[in-house]
Structures are given as C-alpha cells and as structure tokens.
Amino acid sequence: PGPAWDYTKKPVWEYSKPPTPNDEDPWMYSTVPREQMEFVRSETWRAMEDACKEGKVKAIGVSNFTVKHLKSLKKRATLW
C-alpha cells in the first residue's frame, strides 16, 4: 500500500469523519503528478474495497470520474 491507500484507509478505520486540510496527514491528491494519478485512483479504490469487505462501510463509489477513469479502475477492482 502507498500514500493513497493509507490516506483513504486511515479516516475510515480510525476516525468518524474524513480528514481535513488541518489534520496531521497533509497528503493531498493535488500533490500527485498527473502520470501517477491512475495508480492513486486504484490504491484509493482498493482501500475503499477493504473498508467494504471488513464491514466498515456499506457501499463505495466515485464521482467526477471520466469513462476512461472508470475503465482503468474496473481493470483492477474486485468489487464493482
């Protein structure tokens, strides 16, 4: 797992609210180079899948993804 997985999993497992810019973990998607975004999306989705499989959340999803983003994500997804 990388920073995207950690960034997603941490608030789901440890907190009752999502992180804000003032939280300890300052890692933000805007700091990720464009060529790494596909990997970041994939790792974030994997962390959300883990949360769903472990019963931490009932459903997962995305917004503001293009068809290209969805097709890329679907190649690696275990939950769809």
Tab-separated table of N, CA, C and O in Angstrom:
chain	number	residue	atom	x	y	z
A	1	PRO	N	0.820	-1.200	0.000
A	1	PRO	CA	0.000	0.000	0.000
A	1	PRO	C	0.862	1.261	0.000
A	1	PRO	O	1.932	1.288	0.586
A	2	GLY	N	0.353	2.273	-0.636
A	2	GLY	CA	1.054	3.545	-0.710
A	2	GLY	C	0.271	4.640	-0.032
A	2	GLY	O	-0.699	4.379	0.686
A	3	PRO	N	0.679	5.895	-0.245
A	3	PRO	CA	0.020	7.005	0.427
A	3	PRO	C	-1.474	7.121	0.124
A	3	PRO	O	-2.247	7.487	1.000
A	4	ALA	N	-1.878	6.800	-1.096
A	4	ALA	CA	-3.313	6.901	-1.428
A	4	ALA	C	-4.126	5.907	-0.631
A	4	ALA	O	-5.200	6.214	-0.121
A	5	TRP	N	-3.629	4.697	-0.507
A	5	TRP	CA	-4.313	3.663	0.272
A	5	TRP	C	-4.371	4.084	1.732
A	5	TRP	O	-5.419	4.035	2.363
A	6	ASP	N	-3.227	4.530	2.273
A	6	ASP	CA	-3.170	4.970	3.666
A	6	ASP	C	-4.086	6.158	3.922
A	6	ASP	O	-4.782	6.222	4.927
A	7	TYR	N	-4.079	7.125	3.004
A	7	TYR	CA	-4.880	8.336	3.150
A	7	TYR	C	-6.369	8.014	3.186
A	7	TYR	O	-7.134	8.637	3.904
A	8	THR	N	-6.768	7.017	2.420
A	8	THR	CA	-8.173	6.617	2.387
A	8	THR	C	-8.520	5.759	3.589
A	8	THR	O	-9.548	5.946	4.229
A	9	LYS	N	-7.669	4.800	3.920
A	9	LYS	CA	-7.981	3.854	4.981
A	9	LYS	C	-7.961	4.494	6.375
A	9	LYS	O	-8.810	4.195	7.200
A	10	LYS	N	-7.025	5.380	6.613
A	10	LYS	CA	-6.871	5.961	7.946
A	10	LYS	C	-8.163	6.553	8.502
A	10	LYS	O	-8.581	6.189	9.595
A	11	PRO	N	-8.835	7.455	7.772
A	11	PRO	CA	-10.065	8.000	8.364
A	11	PRO	C	-11.192	6.991	8.497
A	11	PRO	O	-12.011	7.082	9.408
A	12	VAL	N	-11.239	6.007	7.627
A	12	VAL	CA	-12.313	5.008	7.689
A	12	VAL	C	-12.139	4.120	8.913
A	12	VAL	O	-13.084	3.793	9.610
A	13	TRP	N	-10.917	3.724	9.205
A	13	TRP	CA	-10.664	2.811	10.313
A	13	TRP	C	-10.511	3.534	11.649
A	13	TRP	O	-10.866	2.998	12.674
A	14	GLU	N	-9.971	4.748	11.653
A	14	GLU	CA	-9.613	5.390	12.913
A	14	GLU	C	-10.489	6.569	13.322
A	14	GLU	O	-10.500	6.944	14.475
A	15	TYR	N	-11.176	7.177	12.382
A	15	TYR	CA	-11.917	8.390	12.687
A	15	TYR	C	-13.375	8.268	12.286
A	15	TYR	O	-13.742	7.444	11.481
A	16	SER	N	-14.176	9.157	12.833
A	16	SER	CA	-15.591	9.162	12.450
A	16	SER	C	-15.870	10.195	11.363
A	16	SER	O	-16.984	10.315	10.904
A	17	LYS	N	-14.861	10.970	10.969
A	17	LYS	CA	-15.037	11.976	9.927
A	17	LYS	C	-13.848	11.924	8.963
A	17	LYS	O	-12.766	11.490	9.333
A	18	PRO	N	-14.037	12.371	7.737
A	18	PRO	CA	-12.937	12.395	6.790
A	18	PRO	C	-11.873	13.409	7.203
A	18	PRO	O	-12.168	14.330	7.963
A	19	PRO	N	-10.660	13.238	6.723
A	19	PRO	CA	-9.614	14.196	7.081
A	19	PRO	C	-9.899	15.569	6.468
A	19	PRO	O	-10.572	15.675	5.457
A	20	THR	N	-9.388	16.589	7.130
A	20	THR	CA	-9.490	17.950	6.613
A	20	THR	C	-8.074	18.468	6.394
A	20	THR	O	-7.111	17.866	6.881
A	21	PRO	N	-7.915	19.578	5.701
A	21	PRO	CA	-6.559	20.115	5.492
A	21	PRO	C	-5.809	20.407	6.786
A	21	PRO	O	-4.591	20.462	6.793
A	22	ASN	N	-6.514	20.554	7.901
A	22	ASN	CA	-5.857	20.840	9.176
A	22	ASN	C	-5.449	19.584	9.945
A	22	ASN	O	-4.819	19.687	10.991
A	23	ASP	N	-5.807	18.402	9.465
A	23	ASP	CA	-5.431	17.168	10.146
A	23	ASP	C	-3.935	16.913	10.000
A	23	ASP	O	-3.247	17.534	9.201
A	24	GLU	N	-3.419	15.951	10.762
A	24	GLU	CA	-1.995	15.646	10.777
A	24	GLU	C	-1.458	15.209	9.415
A	24	GLU	O	-0.323	15.467	9.097
A	25	ASP	N	-2.244	14.511	8.627
A	25	ASP	CA	-1.788	13.975	7.352
A	25	ASP	C	-2.053	14.992	6.244
A	25	ASP	O	-3.171	15.098	5.762
A	26	PRO	N	-1.026	15.719	5.792
A	26	PRO	CA	-1.252	16.767	4.801
A	26	PRO	C	-1.273	16.275	3.359
A	26	PRO	O	-1.393	17.050	2.435
A	27	TRP	N	-1.154	14.985	3.151
A	27	TRP	CA	-1.080	14.453	1.790
A	27	TRP	C	-2.383	14.739	1.063
A	27	TRP	O	-3.459	14.434	1.535
A	28	MET	N	-2.281	15.336	-0.123
A	28	MET	CA	-3.468	15.694	-0.894
A	28	MET	C	-3.289	15.216	-2.324
A	28	MET	O	-2.187	15.146	-2.832
A	29	TYR	N	-4.387	14.911	-2.995
A	29	TYR	CA	-4.312	14.460	-4.380
A	29	TYR	C	-3.649	15.488	-5.283
A	29	TYR	O	-3.018	15.147	-6.256
A	30	SER	N	-3.770	16.748	-4.978
A	30	SER	CA	-3.196	17.776	-5.828
A	30	SER	C	-1.677	17.720	-5.860
A	30	SER	O	-1.056	18.327	-6.718
A	31	THR	N	-1.068	16.997	-4.917
A	31	THR	CA	0.393	16.888	-4.895
A	31	THR	C	0.891	15.743	-5.770
A	31	THR	O	2.087	15.567	-5.920
A	32	VAL	N	0.006	14.968	-6.331
A	32	VAL	CA	0.381	13.796	-7.111
A	32	VAL	C	0.597	14.191	-8.573
A	32	VAL	O	-0.282	14.802	-9.177
A	33	PRO	N	1.760	13.839	-9.142
A	33	PRO	CA	1.973	14.118	-10.556
A	33	PRO	C	0.930	13.406	-11.416
A	33	PRO	O	0.487	12.304	-11.098
A	34	ARG	N	0.534	14.033	-12.501
A	34	ARG	CA	-0.511	13.506	-13.381
A	34	ARG	C	-0.246	12.061	-13.791
A	34	ARG	O	-1.163	11.244	-13.836
A	35	GLU	N	1.000	11.716	-14.079
A	35	GLU	CA	1.313	10.361	-14.539
A	35	GLU	C	1.123	9.297	-13.453
A	35	GLU	O	1.084	8.107	-13.738
A	36	GLN	N	0.958	9.700	-12.207
A	36	GLN	CA	0.740	8.744	-11.119
A	36	GLN	C	-0.726	8.657	-10.680
A	36	GLN	O	-1.072	7.851	-9.822
A	37	MET	N	-1.578	9.473	-11.259
A	37	MET	CA	-2.976	9.508	-10.806
A	37	MET	C	-3.716	8.187	-11.005
A	37	MET	O	-4.539	7.815	-10.174
A	38	GLU	N	-3.424	7.461	-12.069
A	38	GLU	CA	-4.092	6.176	-12.275
A	38	GLU	C	-3.792	5.238	-11.103
A	38	GLU	O	-4.683	4.581	-10.578
A	39	PHE	N	-2.543	5.209	-10.679
A	39	PHE	CA	-2.151	4.378	-9.543
A	39	PHE	C	-2.838	4.868	-8.262
A	39	PHE	O	-3.345	4.062	-7.473
A	40	VAL	N	-2.892	6.172	-8.075
A	40	VAL	CA	-3.518	6.744	-6.880
A	40	VAL	C	-5.008	6.387	-6.835
A	40	VAL	O	-5.525	5.976	-5.795
A	41	ARG	N	-5.685	6.523	-7.967
A	41	ARG	CA	-7.112	6.148	-8.008
A	41	ARG	C	-7.293	4.673	-7.661
A	41	ARG	O	-8.202	4.303	-6.917
A	42	SER	N	-6.423	3.832	-8.218
A	42	SER	CA	-6.510	2.392	-7.981
A	42	SER	C	-6.292	2.060	-6.509
A	42	SER	O	-7.026	1.263	-5.926
A	43	GLU	N	-5.285	2.655	-5.894
A	43	GLU	CA	-4.998	2.393	-4.483
A	43	GLU	C	-6.104	2.923	-3.581
A	43	GLU	O	-6.459	2.291	-2.587
A	44	THR	N	-6.655	4.065	-3.929
A	44	THR	CA	-7.758	4.618	-3.151
A	44	THR	C	-8.967	3.693	-3.222
A	44	THR	O	-9.606	3.398	-2.207
A	45	TRP	N	-9.264	3.207	-4.424
A	45	TRP	CA	-10.382	2.275	-4.591
A	45	TRP	C	-10.130	1.001	-3.791
A	45	TRP	O	-11.028	0.467	-3.153
A	46	ARG	N	-8.889	0.506	-3.803
A	46	ARG	CA	-8.556	-0.719	-3.069
A	46	ARG	C	-8.795	-0.528	-1.573
A	46	ARG	O	-9.321	-1.417	-0.894
A	47	ALA	N	-8.428	0.639	-1.046
A	47	ALA	CA	-8.675	0.912	0.372
A	47	ALA	C	-10.170	0.952	0.661
A	47	ALA	O	-10.628	0.447	1.689
A	48	MET	N	-10.945	1.527	-0.257
A	48	MET	CA	-12.402	1.555	-0.074
A	48	MET	C	-12.983	0.147	-0.173
A	48	MET	O	-13.905	-0.202	0.577
A	49	GLU	N	-12.447	-0.686	-1.058
A	49	GLU	CA	-12.888	-2.081	-1.130
A	49	GLU	C	-12.610	-2.794	0.188
A	49	GLU	O	-13.459	-3.539	0.685
A	50	ASP	N	-11.429	-2.560	0.747
A	50	ASP	CA	-11.081	-3.174	2.038
A	50	ASP	C	-12.084	-2.758	3.110
A	50	ASP	O	-12.529	-3.587	3.909
A	51	ALA	N	-12.427	-1.473	3.135
A	51	ALA	CA	-13.393	-0.983	4.128
A	51	ALA	C	-14.735	-1.674	3.958
A	51	ALA	O	-15.383	-2.060	4.943
A	52	CYS	N	-15.155	-1.874	2.727
A	52	CYS	CA	-16.429	-2.539	2.448
A	52	CYS	C	-16.371	-4.006	2.859
A	52	CYS	O	-17.280	-4.510	3.517
A	53	LYS	N	-15.293	-4.684	2.499
A	53	LYS	CA	-15.144	-6.105	2.830
A	53	LYS	C	-15.088	-6.338	4.333
A	53	LYS	O	-15.534	-7.377	4.815
A	54	GLU	N	-14.539	-5.374	5.070
A	54	GLU	CA	-14.425	-5.511	6.521
A	54	GLU	C	-15.647	-4.964	7.260
A	54	GLU	O	-15.665	-4.912	8.480
A	55	GLY	N	-16.660	-4.539	6.529
A	55	GLY	CA	-17.889	-4.073	7.145
A	55	GLY	C	-17.827	-2.668	7.722
A	55	GLY	O	-18.716	-2.266	8.470
A	56	LYS	N	-16.797	-1.904	7.375
A	56	LYS	CA	-16.678	-0.532	7.883
A	56	LYS	C	-17.646	0.411	7.180
A	56	LYS	O	-18.048	1.413	7.747
A	57	VAL	N	-17.966	0.107	5.928
A	57	VAL	CA	-18.922	0.898	5.142
A	57	VAL	C	-19.847	-0.060	4.407
A	57	VAL	O	-19.500	-1.218	4.177
A	58	LYS	N	-21.023	0.410	4.028
A	58	LYS	CA	-21.981	-0.442	3.324
A	58	LYS	C	-21.803	-0.384	1.819
A	58	LYS	O	-22.134	-1.339	1.121
A	59	ALA	N	-21.353	0.738	1.299
A	59	ALA	CA	-21.219	0.903	-0.151
A	59	ALA	C	-20.072	1.864	-0.453
A	59	ALA	O	-19.712	2.698	0.385
A	60	ILE	N	-19.504	1.732	-1.636
A	60	ILE	CA	-18.447	2.633	-2.079
A	60	ILE	C	-18.764	3.110	-3.493
A	60	ILE	O	-19.520	2.467	-4.212
A	61	GLY	N	-18.195	4.224	-3.864
A	61	GLY	CA	-18.440	4.750	-5.200
A	61	GLY	C	-17.510	5.902	-5.504
A	61	GLY	O	-16.662	6.265	-4.684
A	62	VAL	N	-17.656	6.455	-6.680
A	62	VAL	CA	-16.829	7.580	-7.113
A	62	VAL	C	-17.725	8.666	-7.700
A	62	VAL	O	-18.881	8.430	-8.017
A	63	SER	N	-17.161	9.843	-7.859
A	63	SER	CA	-17.843	10.915	-8.574
A	63	SER	C	-16.798	11.683	-9.366
A	63	SER	O	-15.599	11.626	-9.062
A	64	ASN	N	-17.261	12.341	-10.390
A	64	ASN	CA	-16.397	13.148	-11.243
A	64	ASN	C	-15.298	12.335	-11.925
A	64	ASN	O	-14.212	12.846	-12.188
A	65	PHE	N	-15.566	11.071	-12.206
A	65	PHE	CA	-14.641	10.243	-12.974
A	65	PHE	C	-15.088	10.253	-14.431
A	65	PHE	O	-16.285	10.223	-14.711
A	66	THR	N	-14.132	10.249	-15.330
A	66	THR	CA	-14.463	10.126	-16.750
A	66	THR	C	-14.653	8.647	-17.078
A	66	THR	O	-14.308	7.772	-16.271
A	67	VAL	N	-15.166	8.360	-18.263
A	67	VAL	CA	-15.301	6.970	-18.701
A	67	VAL	C	-13.924	6.305	-18.720
A	67	VAL	O	-13.773	5.157	-18.298
A	68	LYS	N	-12.911	7.023	-19.153
A	68	LYS	CA	-11.533	6.492	-19.163
A	68	LYS	C	-11.090	6.109	-17.755
A	68	LYS	O	-10.504	5.048	-17.546
A	69	HIS	N	-11.369	6.952	-16.778
A	69	HIS	CA	-11.016	6.653	-15.387
A	69	HIS	C	-11.723	5.391	-14.908
A	69	HIS	O	-11.122	4.539	-14.247
A	70	LEU	N	-13.010	5.274	-15.219
A	70	LEU	CA	-13.787	4.121	-14.776
A	70	LEU	C	-13.292	2.823	-15.411
A	70	LEU	O	-13.178	1.800	-14.736
A	71	LYS	N	-12.992	2.861	-16.701
A	71	LYS	CA	-12.482	1.664	-17.375
A	71	LYS	C	-11.153	1.225	-16.779
A	71	LYS	O	-10.924	0.034	-16.573
A	72	SER	N	-10.297	2.170	-16.492
A	72	SER	CA	-9.000	1.859	-15.888
A	72	SER	C	-9.180	1.262	-14.499
A	72	SER	O	-8.542	0.269	-14.145
A	73	LEU	N	-10.057	1.863	-13.712
A	73	LEU	CA	-10.313	1.380	-12.356
A	73	LEU	C	-10.918	-0.015	-12.362
A	73	LEU	O	-10.553	-0.872	-11.560
A	74	LYS	N	-11.820	-0.262	-13.289
A	74	LYS	CA	-12.522	-1.552	-13.347
A	74	LYS	C	-11.562	-2.713	-13.614
A	74	LYS	O	-11.805	-3.841	-13.179
A	75	LYS	N	-10.459	-2.454	-14.290
A	75	LYS	CA	-9.465	-3.498	-14.580
A	75	LYS	C	-8.866	-4.073	-13.286
A	75	LYS	O	-8.487	-5.229	-13.248
A	76	ARG	N	-8.784	-3.247	-12.249
A	76	ARG	CA	-8.139	-3.662	-11.006
A	76	ARG	C	-9.120	-3.936	-9.868
A	76	ARG	O	-8.747	-4.445	-8.832
A	77	ALA	N	-10.360	-3.552	-10.066
A	77	ALA	CA	-11.350	-3.649	-8.983
A	77	ALA	C	-11.750	-5.090	-8.699
A	77	ALA	O	-11.841	-5.921	-9.603
A	78	THR	N	-11.998	-5.382	-7.424
A	78	THR	CA	-12.529	-6.682	-7.035
A	78	THR	C	-14.008	-6.554	-6.657
A	78	THR	O	-14.723	-7.536	-6.621
A	79	LEU	N	-14.445	-5.330	-6.360
A	79	LEU	CA	-15.860	-5.024	-6.109
A	79	LEU	C	-16.282	-4.018	-7.161
A	79	LEU	O	-15.602	-3.042	-7.390
A	80	TRP	N	-17.426	-4.255	-7.773
A	80	TRP	CA	-17.896	-3.299	-8.779
A	80	TRP	C	-19.380	-3.127	-8.683
A	80	TRP	O	-20.163	-3.937	-8.476
